[in-house]
Coordinates of C-alpha atoms and ligand atoms in Angstrom, one line a residue:
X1 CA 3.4 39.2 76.3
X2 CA 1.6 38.9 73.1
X3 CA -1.4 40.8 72.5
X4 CA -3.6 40.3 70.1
X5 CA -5.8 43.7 69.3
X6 CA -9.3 43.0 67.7
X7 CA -9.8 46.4 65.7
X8 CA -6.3 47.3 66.0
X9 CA -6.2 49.6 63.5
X10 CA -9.0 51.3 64.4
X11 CA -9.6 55.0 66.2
X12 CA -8.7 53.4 69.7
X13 CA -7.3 50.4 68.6
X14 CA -4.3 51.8 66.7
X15 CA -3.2 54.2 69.8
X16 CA -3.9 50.6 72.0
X17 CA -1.2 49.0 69.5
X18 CA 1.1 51.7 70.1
X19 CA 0.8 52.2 73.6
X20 CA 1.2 48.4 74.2
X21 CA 4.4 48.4 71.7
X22 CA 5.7 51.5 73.5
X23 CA 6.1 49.1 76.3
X24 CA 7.8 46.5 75.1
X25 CA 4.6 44.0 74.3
X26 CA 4.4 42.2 70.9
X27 CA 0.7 43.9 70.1
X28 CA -0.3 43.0 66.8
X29 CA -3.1 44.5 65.1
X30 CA -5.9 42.2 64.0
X31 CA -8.4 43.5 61.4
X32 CA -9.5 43.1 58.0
X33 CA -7.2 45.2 56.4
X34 CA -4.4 42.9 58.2
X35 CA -6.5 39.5 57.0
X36 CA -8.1 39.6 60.1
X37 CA -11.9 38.7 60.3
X38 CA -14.0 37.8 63.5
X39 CA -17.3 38.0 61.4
X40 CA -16.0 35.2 58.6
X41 CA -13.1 33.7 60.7
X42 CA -10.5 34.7 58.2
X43 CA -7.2 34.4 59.4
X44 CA -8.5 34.0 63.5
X45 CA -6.3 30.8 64.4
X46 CA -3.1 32.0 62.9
X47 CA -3.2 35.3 64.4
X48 CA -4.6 34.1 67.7
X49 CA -1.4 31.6 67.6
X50 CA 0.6 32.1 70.7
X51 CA -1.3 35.0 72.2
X52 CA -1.5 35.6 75.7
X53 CA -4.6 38.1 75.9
X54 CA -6.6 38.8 73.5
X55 CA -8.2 42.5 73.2
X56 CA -11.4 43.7 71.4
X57 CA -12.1 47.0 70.5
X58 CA -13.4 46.4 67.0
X59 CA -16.8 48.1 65.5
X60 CA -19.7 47.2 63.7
X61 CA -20.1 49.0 60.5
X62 CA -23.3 49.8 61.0
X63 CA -25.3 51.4 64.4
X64 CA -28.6 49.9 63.1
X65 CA -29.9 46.4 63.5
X66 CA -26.8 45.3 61.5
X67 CA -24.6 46.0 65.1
X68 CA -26.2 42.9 66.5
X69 CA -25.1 40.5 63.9
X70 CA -21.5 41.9 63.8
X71 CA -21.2 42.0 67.5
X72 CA -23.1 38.3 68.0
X73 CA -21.1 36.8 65.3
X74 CA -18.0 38.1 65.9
X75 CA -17.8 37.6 69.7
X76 CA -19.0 33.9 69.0
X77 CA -16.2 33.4 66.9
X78 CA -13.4 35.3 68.7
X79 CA -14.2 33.3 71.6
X80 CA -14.2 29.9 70.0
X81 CA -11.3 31.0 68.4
X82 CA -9.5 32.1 72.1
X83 CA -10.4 28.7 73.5
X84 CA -9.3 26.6 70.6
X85 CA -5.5 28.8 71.3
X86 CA -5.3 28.5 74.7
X87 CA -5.8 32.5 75.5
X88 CA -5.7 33.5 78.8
X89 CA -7.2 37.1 79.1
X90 CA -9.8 38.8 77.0
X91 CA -10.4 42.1 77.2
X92 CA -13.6 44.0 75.6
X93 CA -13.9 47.7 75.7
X94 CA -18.0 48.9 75.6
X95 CA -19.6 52.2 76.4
X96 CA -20.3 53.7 80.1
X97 CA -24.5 53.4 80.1
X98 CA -24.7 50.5 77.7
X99 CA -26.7 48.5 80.2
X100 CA -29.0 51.8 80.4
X101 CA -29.3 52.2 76.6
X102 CA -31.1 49.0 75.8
X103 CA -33.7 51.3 73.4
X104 CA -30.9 51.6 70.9
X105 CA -30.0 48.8 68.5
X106 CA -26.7 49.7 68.3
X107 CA -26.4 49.2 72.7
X108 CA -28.8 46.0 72.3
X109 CA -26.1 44.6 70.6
X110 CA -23.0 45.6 72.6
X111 CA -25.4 44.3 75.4
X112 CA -25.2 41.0 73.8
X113 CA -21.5 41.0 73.5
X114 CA -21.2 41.5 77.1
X115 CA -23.2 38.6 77.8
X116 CA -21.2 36.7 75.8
X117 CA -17.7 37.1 76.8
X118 CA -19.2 37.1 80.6
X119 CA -20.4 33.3 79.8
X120 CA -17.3 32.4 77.7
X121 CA -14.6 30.2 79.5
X122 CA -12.0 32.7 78.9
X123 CA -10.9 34.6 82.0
X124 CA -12.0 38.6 81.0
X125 CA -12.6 42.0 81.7
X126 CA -14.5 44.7 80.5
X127 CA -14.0 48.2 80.4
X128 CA -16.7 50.7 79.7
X129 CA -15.7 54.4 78.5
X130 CA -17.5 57.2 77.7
X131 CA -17.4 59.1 74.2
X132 CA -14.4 60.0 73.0
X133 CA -13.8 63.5 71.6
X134 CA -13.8 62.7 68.0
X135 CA -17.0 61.2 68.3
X136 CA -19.1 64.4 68.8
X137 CA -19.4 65.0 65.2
X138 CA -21.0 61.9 64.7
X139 CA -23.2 62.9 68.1
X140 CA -24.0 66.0 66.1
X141 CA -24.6 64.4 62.8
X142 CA -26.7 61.9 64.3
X143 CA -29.3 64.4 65.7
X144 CA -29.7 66.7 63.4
X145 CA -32.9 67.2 61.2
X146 CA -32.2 69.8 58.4
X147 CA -30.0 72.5 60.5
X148 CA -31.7 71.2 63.5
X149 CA -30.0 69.1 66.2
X150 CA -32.6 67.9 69.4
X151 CA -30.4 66.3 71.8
X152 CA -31.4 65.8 75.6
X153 CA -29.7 68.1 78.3
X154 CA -28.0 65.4 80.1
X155 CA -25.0 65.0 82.2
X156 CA -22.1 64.2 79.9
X157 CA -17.9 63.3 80.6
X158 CA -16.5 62.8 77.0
X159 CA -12.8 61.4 77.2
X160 CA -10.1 61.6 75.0
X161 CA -8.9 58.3 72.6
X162 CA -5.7 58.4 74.1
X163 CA -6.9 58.2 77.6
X164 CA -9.7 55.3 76.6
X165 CA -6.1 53.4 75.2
X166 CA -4.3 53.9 78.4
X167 CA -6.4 52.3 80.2
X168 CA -7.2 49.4 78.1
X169 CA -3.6 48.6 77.9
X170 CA -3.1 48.5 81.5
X171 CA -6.2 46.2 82.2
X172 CA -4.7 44.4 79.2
X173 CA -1.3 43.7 80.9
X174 CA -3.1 43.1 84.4
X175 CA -4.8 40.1 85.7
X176 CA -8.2 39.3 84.4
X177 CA -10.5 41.2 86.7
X178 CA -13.6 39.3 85.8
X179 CA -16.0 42.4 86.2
X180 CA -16.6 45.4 84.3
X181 CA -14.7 48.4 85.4
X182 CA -16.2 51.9 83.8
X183 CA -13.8 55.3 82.6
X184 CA -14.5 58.9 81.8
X185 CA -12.9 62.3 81.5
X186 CA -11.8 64.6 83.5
X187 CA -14.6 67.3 82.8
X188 CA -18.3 67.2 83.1
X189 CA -20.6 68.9 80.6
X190 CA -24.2 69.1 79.5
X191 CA -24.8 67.8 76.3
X192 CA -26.6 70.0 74.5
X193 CA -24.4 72.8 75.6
X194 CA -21.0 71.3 74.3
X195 CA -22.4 70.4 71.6
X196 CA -23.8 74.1 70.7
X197 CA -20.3 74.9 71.5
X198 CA -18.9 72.4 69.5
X199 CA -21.0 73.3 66.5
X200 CA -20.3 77.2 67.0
X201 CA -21.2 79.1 64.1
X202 CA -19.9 77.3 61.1
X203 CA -21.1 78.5 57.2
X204 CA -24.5 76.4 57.7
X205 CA -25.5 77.4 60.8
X206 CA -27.2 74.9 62.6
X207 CA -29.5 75.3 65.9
X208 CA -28.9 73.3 68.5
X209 CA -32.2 72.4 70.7
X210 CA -32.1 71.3 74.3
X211 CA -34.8 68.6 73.8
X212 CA -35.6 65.8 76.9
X213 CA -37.7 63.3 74.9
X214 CA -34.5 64.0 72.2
X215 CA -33.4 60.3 71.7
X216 CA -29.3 59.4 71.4
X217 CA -29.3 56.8 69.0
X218 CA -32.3 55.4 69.7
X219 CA -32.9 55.7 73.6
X220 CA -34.1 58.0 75.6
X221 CA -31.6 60.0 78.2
X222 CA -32.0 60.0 81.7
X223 CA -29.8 63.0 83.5
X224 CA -27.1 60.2 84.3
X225 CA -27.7 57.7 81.7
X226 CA -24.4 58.4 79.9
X227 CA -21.8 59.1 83.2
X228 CA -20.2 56.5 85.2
X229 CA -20.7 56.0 88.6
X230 CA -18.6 56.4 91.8
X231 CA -15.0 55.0 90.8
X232 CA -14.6 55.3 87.5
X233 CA -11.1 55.6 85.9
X234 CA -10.5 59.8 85.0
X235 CA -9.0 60.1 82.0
X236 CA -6.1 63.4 82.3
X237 CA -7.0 64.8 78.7
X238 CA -9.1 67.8 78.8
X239 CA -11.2 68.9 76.1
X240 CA -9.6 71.9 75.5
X241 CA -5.9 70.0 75.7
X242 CA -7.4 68.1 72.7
X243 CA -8.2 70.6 70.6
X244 CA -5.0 72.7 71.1
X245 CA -2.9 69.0 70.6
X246 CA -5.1 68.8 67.3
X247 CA -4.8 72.1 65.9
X248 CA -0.5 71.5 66.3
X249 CA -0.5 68.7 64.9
X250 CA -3.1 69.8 61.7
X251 CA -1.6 73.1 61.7
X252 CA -4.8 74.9 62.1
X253 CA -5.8 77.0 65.0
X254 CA -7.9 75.6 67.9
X255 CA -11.9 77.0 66.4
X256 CA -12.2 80.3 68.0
X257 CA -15.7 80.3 68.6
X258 CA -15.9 77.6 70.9
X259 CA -16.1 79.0 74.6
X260 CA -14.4 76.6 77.4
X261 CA -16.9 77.2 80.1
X262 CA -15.8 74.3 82.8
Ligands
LIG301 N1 -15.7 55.8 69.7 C1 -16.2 56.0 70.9 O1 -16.6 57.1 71.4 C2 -16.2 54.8 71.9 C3 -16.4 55.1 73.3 C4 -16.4 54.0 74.2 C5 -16.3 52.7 73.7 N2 -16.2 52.5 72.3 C6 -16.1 51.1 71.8 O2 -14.8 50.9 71.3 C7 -14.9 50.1 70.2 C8 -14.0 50.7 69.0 O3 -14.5 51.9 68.7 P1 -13.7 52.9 67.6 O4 -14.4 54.1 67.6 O5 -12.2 52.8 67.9 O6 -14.0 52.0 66.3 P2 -13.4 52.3 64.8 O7 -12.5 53.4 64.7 O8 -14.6 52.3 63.9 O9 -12.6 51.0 64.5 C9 -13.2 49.7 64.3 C10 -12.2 48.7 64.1 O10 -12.9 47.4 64.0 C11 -12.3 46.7 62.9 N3 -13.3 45.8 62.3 C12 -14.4 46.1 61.6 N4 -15.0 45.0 61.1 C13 -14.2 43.9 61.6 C14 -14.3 42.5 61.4 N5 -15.2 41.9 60.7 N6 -13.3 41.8 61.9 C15 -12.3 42.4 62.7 N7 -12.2 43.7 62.8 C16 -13.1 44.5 62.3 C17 -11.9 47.8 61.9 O11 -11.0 47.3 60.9 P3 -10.7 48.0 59.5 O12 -9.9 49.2 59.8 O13 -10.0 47.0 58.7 O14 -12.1 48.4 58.9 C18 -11.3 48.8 62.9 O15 -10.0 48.4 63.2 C19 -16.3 49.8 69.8 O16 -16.7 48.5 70.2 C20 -17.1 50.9 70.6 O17 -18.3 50.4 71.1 C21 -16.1 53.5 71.4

């Protein structure tokens, strides 16, 4: 089967291409850095040439305003592109919540690319996961205000990248399912609290405050806003797995201060 991956080389998207490689699929990455561009065009019919499914998990630059442009724009073209080829399967991965997050800009826009591919032609599917580990920083980063972080204490499944691709790849290599089918990890957490955890005490200290009117890029948190419901796909990776797999593989020991508590 030959699957094209939209942001293949890419956080998720590069462990997608492997995965899908590992068994026996001809994935090839598609992205800018391979001459691949959804948001000009570039190179979209020749690498589209042939393929049997086609699977997005490309980003916008940008979680402002910009998102919607990228996401618009490059769905529009992607698609065009997908019909013009012939593709039989396309497969977008989006966030668990999205359709709950319509405050943000950044979830306005993957709102939009939802829309989209559920109106193209092309048979699809989408999967919605939950954050993946190595996007806490940026959870951390993005609410904090001098060496203060507000963030809402609100139910919260993080999953690991590896689990998110796993799952992709077999909805990839499945029939088109047509509906939106939502993942998370195996642990539930607050997210204040793992992210106080997370932060531990570093050299620049930073407070961590449990704050309900906090806003997560953008939007307001309800307790369940970011969680799937019943059914979801449960990713195997726990956090703490993770971080031990990391800290092998960089050679640095798993941070002691940061207390497993689930
Ligand atoms: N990260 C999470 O926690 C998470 C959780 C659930 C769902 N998602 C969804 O998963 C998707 C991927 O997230 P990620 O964190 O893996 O993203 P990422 O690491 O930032 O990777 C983005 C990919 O998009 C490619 N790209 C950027 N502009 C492009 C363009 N104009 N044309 C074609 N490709 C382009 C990049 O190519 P270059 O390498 O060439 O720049 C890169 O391969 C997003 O749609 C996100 O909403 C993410």
């Amino acid at each position: 089967m030959k699957i094209v991956v939209i942001g293949g080389t890419g956080l998720i998207g590069s462990k997608l291409v492997n995965r899908l490689l590992q068994h026996g699929h001809e994935a090839v990455p598609a992205a800018p850095t391979t001459g691949v561009n959804t948001l000009t065009g570039a190179g979209l019919s020749q690498a589209l040439s042939g393929a049997d499914v086609v699977v997005d998990v490309s980003n916008s630059p940008a979680y402002d305003e910009a998102a919607m442009d990228f996401f618009e724009t490059s769905t529009r073209n992607l698609l065009a592109a997908e019909a013009a080829a012939g593709v039989g399967h396309h497969v977008a991965l989006s966030v668990v919540g999205t359709e709950r997050l319509s405050e943000s800009a950044y979830f306005r826009a993957k709102i939009v690319q939802e829309y989209l591919v559920t109106q193209s032609v092309i048979p699809w599917s989408i999967v919605h996961a939950t954050q993946v580990f190595e996007f806490l920083e940026n959870i951390a980063d993005g609410a904090t205000v001098g060496n203060r972080v507000r963030l809402a204490p609100v139910a919260f499944r993080p999953m690991a990248a590896d689990d998110v691709a796993k799952v992709v790849a077999r909805v990839s290599v499945g029939t088109p399912l047509n509906r939106m089918i939502e993942a998370a990890g195996p642990q539930e957490f607050r997210l204040d609290e793992l992210i106080r955890d997370w932060l531990g005490d570093r050299d620049q200290p930073r407070e961590v405050i449990a704050d309900p009117e906090a806003r997560y890029f953008g939007a307001l948190l309800k307790e369940r806003t970011l969680v799937p419901g019943d059914g979801a796909r449960q990713g195997e990776i726990r956090l703490d797995e993770w971080r031990a797999e990391v800290a092998s593989l960089t050679g640095r020991p798993p941070r002691q201060e940061f207390v497993f508590r689930h």
